[in-house]
Structures are given as structure tokens and as C-alpha cells.
Tab-separated table of N, CA and C in Angstrom:
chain	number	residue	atom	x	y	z
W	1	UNK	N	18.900	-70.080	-33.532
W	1	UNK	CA	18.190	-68.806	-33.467
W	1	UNK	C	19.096	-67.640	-33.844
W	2	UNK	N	18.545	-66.824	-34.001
W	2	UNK	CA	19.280	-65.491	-34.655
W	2	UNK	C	19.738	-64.646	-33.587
W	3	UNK	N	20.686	-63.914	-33.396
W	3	UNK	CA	20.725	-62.931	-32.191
W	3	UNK	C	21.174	-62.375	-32.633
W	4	UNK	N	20.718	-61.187	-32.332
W	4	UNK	CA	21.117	-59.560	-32.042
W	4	UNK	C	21.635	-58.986	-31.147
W	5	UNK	N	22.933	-58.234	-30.816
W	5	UNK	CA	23.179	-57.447	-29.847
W	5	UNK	C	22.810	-56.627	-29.936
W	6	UNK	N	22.715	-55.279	-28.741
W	6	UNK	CA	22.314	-54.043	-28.873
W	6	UNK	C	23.735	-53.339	-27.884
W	7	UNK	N	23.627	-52.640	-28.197
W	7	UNK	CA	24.825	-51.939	-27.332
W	7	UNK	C	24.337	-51.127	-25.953
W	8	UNK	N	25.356	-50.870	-24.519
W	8	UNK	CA	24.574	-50.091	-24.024
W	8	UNK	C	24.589	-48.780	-24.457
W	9	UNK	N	23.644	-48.036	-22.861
W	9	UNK	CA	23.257	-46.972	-23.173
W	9	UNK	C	23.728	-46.204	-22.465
W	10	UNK	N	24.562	-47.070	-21.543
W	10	UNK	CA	24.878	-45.723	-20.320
W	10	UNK	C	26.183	-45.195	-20.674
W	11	UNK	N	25.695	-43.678	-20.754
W	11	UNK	CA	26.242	-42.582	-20.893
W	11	UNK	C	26.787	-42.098	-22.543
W	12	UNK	N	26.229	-42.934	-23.379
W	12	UNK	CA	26.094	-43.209	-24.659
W	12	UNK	C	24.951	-42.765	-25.339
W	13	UNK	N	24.946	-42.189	-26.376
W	13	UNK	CA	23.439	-42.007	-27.288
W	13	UNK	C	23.684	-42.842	-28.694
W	14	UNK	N	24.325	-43.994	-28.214
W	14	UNK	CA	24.448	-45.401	-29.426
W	14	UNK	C	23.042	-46.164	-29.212
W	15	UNK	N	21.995	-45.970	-28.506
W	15	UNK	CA	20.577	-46.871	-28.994
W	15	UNK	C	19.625	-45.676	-28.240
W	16	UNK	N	19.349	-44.736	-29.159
W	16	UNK	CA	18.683	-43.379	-29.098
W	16	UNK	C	17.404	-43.958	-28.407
W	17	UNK	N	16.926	-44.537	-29.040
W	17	UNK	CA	15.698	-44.250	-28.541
W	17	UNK	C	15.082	-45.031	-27.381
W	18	UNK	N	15.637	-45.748	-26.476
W	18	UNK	CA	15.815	-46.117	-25.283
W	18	UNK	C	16.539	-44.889	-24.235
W	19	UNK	N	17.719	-44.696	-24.964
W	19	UNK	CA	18.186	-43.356	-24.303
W	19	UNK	C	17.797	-41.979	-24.193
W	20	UNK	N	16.741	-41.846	-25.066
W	20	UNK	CA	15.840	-40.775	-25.007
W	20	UNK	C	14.824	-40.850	-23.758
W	21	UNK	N	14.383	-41.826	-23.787
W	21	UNK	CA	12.897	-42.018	-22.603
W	21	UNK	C	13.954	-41.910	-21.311
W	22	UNK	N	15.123	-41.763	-21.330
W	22	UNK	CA	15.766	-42.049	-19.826
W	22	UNK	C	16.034	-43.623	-19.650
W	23	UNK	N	15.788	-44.278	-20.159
W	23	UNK	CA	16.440	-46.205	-19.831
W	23	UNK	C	18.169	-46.477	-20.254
W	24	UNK	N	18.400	-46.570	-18.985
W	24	UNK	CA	19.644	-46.820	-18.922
W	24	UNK	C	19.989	-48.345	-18.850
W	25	UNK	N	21.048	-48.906	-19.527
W	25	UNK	CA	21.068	-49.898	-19.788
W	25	UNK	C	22.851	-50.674	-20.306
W	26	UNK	N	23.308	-52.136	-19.674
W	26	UNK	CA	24.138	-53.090	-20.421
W	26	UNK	C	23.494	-54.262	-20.978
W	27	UNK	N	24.452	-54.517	-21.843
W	27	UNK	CA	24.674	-55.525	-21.896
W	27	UNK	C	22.735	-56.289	-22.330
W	28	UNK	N	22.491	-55.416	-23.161
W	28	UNK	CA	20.737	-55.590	-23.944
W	28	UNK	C	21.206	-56.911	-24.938
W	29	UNK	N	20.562	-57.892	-24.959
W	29	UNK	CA	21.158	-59.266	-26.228
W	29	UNK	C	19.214	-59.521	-26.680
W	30	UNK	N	19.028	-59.884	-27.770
W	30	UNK	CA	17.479	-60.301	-28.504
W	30	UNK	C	17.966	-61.371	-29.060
W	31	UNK	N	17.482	-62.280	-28.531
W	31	UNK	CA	17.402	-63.967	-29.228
W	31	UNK	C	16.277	-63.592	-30.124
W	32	UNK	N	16.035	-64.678	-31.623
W	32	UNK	CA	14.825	-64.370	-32.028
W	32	UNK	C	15.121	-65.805	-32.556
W	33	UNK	N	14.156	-66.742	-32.553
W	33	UNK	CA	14.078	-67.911	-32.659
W	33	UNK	C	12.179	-68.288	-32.801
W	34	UNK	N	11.978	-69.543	-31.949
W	34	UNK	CA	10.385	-69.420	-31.696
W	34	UNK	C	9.394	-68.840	-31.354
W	35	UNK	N	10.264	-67.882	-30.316
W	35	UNK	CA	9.953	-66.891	-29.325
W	35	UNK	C	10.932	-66.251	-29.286
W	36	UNK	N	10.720	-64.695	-28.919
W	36	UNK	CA	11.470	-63.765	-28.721
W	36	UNK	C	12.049	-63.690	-27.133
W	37	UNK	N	12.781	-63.417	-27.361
W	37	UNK	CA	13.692	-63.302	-25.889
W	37	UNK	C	14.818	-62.133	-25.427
W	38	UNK	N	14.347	-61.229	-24.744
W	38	UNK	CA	14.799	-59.911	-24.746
W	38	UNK	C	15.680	-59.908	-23.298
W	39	UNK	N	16.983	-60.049	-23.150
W	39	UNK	CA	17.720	-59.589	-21.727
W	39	UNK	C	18.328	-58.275	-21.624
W	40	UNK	N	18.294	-57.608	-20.616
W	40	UNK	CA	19.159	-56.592	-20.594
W	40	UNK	C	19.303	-55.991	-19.274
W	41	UNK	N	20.292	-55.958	-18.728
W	41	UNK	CA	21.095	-55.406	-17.572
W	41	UNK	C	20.579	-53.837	-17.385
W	42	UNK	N	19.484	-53.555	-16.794
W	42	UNK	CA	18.761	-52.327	-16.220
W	42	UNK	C	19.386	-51.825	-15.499
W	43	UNK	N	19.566	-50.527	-15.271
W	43	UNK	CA	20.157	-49.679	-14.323
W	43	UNK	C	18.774	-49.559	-13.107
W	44	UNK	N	19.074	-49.950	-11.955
W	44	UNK	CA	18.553	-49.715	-10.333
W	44	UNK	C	17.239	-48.561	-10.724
W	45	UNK	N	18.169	-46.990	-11.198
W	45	UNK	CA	17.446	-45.979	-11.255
W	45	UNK	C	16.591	-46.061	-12.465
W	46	UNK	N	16.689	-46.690	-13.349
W	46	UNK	CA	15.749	-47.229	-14.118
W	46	UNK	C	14.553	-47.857	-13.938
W	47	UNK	N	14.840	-48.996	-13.179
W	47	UNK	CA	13.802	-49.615	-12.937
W	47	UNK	C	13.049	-48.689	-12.042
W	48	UNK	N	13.509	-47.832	-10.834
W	48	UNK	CA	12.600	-46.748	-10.337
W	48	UNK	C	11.981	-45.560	-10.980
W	49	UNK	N	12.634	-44.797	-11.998
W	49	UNK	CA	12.352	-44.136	-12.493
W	49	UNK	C	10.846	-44.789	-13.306
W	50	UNK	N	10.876	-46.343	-13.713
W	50	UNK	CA	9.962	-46.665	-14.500
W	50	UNK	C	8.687	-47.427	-14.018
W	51	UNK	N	8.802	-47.150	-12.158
W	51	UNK	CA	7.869	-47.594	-11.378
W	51	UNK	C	7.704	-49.452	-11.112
W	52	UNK	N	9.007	-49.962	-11.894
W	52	UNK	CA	8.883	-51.938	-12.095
W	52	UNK	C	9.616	-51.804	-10.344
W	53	UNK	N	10.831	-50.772	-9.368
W	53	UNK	CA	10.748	-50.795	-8.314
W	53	UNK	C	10.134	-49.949	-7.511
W	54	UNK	N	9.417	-49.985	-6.820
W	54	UNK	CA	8.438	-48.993	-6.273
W	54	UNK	C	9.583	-47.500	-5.570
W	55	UNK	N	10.616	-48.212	-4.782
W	55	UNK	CA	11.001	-47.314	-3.755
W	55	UNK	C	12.308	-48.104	-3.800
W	56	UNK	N	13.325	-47.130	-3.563
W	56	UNK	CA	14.861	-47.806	-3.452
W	56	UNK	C	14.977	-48.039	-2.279
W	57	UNK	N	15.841	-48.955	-1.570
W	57	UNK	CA	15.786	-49.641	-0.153
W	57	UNK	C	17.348	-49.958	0.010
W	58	UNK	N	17.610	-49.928	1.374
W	58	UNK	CA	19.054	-50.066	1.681
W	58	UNK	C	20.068	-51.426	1.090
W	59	UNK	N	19.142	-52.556	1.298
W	59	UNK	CA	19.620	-53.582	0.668
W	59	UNK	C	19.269	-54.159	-0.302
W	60	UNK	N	19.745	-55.264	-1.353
W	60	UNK	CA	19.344	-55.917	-2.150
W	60	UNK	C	17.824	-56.796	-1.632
W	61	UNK	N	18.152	-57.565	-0.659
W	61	UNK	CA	16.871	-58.237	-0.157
W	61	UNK	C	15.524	-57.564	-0.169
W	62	UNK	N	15.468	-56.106	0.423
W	62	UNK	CA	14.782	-55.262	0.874
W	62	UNK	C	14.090	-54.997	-0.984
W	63	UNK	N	14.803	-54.516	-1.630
W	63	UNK	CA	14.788	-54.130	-2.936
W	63	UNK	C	13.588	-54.491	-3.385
W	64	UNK	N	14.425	-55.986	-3.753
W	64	UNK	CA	13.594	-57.028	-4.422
W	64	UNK	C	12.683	-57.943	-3.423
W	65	UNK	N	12.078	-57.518	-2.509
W	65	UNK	CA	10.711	-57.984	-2.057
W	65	UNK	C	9.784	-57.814	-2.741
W	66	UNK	N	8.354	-58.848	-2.720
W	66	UNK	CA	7.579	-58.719	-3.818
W	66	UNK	C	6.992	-57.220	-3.551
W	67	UNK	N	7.201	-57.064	-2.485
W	67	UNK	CA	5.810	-56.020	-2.145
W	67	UNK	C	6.402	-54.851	-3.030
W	68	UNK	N	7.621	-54.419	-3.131
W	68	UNK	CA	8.535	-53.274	-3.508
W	68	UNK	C	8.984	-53.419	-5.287
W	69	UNK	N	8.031	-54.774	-5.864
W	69	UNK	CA	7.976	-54.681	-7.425
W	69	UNK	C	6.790	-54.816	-7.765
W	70	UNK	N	6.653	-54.177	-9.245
W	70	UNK	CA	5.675	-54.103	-10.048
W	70	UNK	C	5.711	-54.611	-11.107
W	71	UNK	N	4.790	-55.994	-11.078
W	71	UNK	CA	5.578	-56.826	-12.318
W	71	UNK	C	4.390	-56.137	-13.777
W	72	UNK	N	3.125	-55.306	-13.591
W	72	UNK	CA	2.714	-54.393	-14.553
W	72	UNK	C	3.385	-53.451	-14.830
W	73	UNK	N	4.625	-52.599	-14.371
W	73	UNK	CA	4.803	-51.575	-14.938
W	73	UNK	C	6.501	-52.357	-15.651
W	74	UNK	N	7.069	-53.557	-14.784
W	74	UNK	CA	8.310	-54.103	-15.306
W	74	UNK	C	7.480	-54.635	-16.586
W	75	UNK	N	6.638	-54.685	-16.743
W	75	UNK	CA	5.858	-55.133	-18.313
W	75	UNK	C	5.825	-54.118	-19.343
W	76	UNK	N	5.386	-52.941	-18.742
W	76	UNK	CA	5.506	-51.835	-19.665
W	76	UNK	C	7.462	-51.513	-20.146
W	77	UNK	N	7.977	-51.627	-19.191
W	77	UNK	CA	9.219	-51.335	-19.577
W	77	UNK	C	10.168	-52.320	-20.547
W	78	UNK	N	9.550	-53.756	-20.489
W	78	UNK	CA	9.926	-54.606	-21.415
W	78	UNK	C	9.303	-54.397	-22.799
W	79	UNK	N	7.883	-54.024	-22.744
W	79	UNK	CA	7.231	-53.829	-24.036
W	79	UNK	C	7.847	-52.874	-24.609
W	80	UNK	N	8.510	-51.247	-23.814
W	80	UNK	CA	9.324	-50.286	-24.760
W	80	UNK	C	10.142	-50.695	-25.439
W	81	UNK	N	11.097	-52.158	-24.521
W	81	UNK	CA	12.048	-52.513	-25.624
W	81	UNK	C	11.594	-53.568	-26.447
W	82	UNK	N	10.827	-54.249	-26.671
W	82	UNK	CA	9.951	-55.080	-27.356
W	82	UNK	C	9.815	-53.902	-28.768
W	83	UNK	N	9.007	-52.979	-28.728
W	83	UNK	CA	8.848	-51.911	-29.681
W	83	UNK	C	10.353	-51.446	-30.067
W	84	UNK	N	11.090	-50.894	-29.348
W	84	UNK	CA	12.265	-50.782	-29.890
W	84	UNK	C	12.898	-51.485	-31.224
W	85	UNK	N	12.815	-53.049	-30.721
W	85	UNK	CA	13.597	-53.836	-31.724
W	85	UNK	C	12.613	-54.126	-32.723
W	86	UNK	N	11.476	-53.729	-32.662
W	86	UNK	CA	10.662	-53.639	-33.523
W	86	UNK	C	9.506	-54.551	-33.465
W	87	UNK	N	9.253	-55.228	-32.825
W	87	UNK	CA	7.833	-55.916	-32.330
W	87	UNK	C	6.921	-55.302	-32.706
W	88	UNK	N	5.559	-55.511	-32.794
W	88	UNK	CA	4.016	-54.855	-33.089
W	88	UNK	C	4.054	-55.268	-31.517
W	89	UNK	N	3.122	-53.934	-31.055
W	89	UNK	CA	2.308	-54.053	-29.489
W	89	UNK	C	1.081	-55.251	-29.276
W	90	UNK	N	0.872	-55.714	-30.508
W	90	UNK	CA	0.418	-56.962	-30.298
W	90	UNK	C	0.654	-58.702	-29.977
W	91	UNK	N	1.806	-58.259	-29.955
W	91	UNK	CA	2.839	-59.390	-29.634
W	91	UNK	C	2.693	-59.533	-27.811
W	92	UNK	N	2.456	-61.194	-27.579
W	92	UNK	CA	1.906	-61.217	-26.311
W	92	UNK	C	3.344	-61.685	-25.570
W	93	UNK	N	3.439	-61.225	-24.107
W	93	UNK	CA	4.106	-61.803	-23.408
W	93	UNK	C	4.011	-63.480	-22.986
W	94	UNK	N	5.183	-64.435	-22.785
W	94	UNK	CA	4.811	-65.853	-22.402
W	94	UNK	C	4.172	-65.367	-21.741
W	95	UNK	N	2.815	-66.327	-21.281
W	95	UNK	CA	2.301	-66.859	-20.050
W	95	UNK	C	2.688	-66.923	-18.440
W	96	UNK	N	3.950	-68.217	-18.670
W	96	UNK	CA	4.808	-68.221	-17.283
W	96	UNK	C	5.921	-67.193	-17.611
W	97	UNK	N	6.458	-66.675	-16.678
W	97	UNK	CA	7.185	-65.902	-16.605
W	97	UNK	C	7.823	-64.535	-17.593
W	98	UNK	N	6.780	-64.127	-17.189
W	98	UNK	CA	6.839	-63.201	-19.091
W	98	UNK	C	8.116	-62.313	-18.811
W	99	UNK	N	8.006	-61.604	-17.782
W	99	UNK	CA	9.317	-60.748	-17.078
W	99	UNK	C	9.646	-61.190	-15.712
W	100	UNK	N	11.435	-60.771	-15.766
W	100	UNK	CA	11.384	-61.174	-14.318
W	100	UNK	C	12.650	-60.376	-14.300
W	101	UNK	N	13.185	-60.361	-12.639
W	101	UNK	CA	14.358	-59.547	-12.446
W	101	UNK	C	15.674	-60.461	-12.141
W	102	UNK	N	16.762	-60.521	-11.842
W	102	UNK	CA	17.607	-60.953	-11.590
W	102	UNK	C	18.669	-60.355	-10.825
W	103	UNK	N	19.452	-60.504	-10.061
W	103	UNK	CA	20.099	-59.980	-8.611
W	103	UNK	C	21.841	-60.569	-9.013
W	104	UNK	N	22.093	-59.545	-9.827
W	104	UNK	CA	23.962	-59.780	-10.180
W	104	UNK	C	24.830	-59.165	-9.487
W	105	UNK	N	24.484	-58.715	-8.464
W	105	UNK	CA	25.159	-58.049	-7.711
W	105	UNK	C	26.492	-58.522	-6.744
W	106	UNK	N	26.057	-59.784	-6.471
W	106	UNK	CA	26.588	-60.819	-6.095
W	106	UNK	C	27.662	-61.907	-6.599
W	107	UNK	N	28.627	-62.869	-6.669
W	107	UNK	CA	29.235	-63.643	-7.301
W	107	UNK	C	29.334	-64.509	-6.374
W	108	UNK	N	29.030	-65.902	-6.933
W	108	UNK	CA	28.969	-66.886	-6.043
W	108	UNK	C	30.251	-68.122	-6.943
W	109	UNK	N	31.276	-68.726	-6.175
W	109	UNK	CA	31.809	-69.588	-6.872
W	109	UNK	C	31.397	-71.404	-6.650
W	110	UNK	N	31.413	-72.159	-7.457
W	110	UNK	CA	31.302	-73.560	-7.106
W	110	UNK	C	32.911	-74.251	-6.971
């Protein structure tokens, strides 16, 4: 598959037009293969600012409870960058797991 990096955004105006709407962002990578596959390391105040966390909360656990995400508006915020890299808005999300969040806050060793 083909990949693309994107650079971040924080505190940078190297991927304008993510950094324009306010999305702060590392470490953004686009697989493009069978399916498109978009990761990118969201800033906390991002995801609030963009309503995917409802309300900031003291802990990680607290955070990411279902009740305290919005996996419709974490949809809208994937589709901006979907459009970004240039997608048509007709381009459907997978089925299973179209978006999801991930909790790096942490380091665990084996």
C-alpha cells in the first residue's frame, strides 16, 4: 500500500487547513491501499473542542467512558481529515469500526 505522511500541526501552520479549523494534531500517517486508513494523534482539546469528547474529566478512565464520547461527531472530525487528503464526502466509513479512540497515555512493558 502506498503511504503518506502528514506532518503535525501543533503549533505549526505546515498542514493549513486542518490548522485553520483549530485541529491540533501528531503524528497524522494515510495508508491507501484497499481501503483507506487515516491515524492521527488528536490533541485532548481537540477532540473537545470538536464535541467526539463531550466534557473533559479528571482521569483517563473517566474521559473515555462511553457516555462522555460521541462516536457521530468523532465521525465528523475524521471525515474533515478524510476531505483534507482529498477523499469525495461520498466515500463511506467501514462498517465495523469506522472510528475509534486510543489511550497512549500510558506505557506498558512485556
Amino acid at each position: 500500500p502506498a503511504q503518506i505522511g502528514m506532518q503535525s500541526t501543533r503549533g505549526f501552520k505546515q498542514f493549513p487547513q486542518l490548522y485553520a479549523q483549530g485541529i491540533m494534531t501528531e503524528g497524522v500517517e494515510y495508508l491507501k491501499g484497499e481501503v483507506h486508513y487515516i491515524a492521527a494523534c488528536i490533541f485532548k482539546q481537540t477532540l473537545i473542542k470538536f464535541g467526539a469528547i463531550r466534557e473533559d474529566k479528571p482521569t483517563t478512565k473517566e474521559l473515555l467512558q462511553a457516555s462522555n464520547l460521541s462516536v457521530d461527531d468523532l465521525k465528523k472530525l475524521a471525515r474533515v481529515f478524510a476531505k483534507t487528503i482529498g477523499l469525495p464526502e461520498h466515500v463511506d466509513f467501514c462498517r465495523e469500526s469506522a472510528v475509534q479512540l486510543f489511550d497512549f497515555s500510558t506505557r506498558a512493558r512485556c
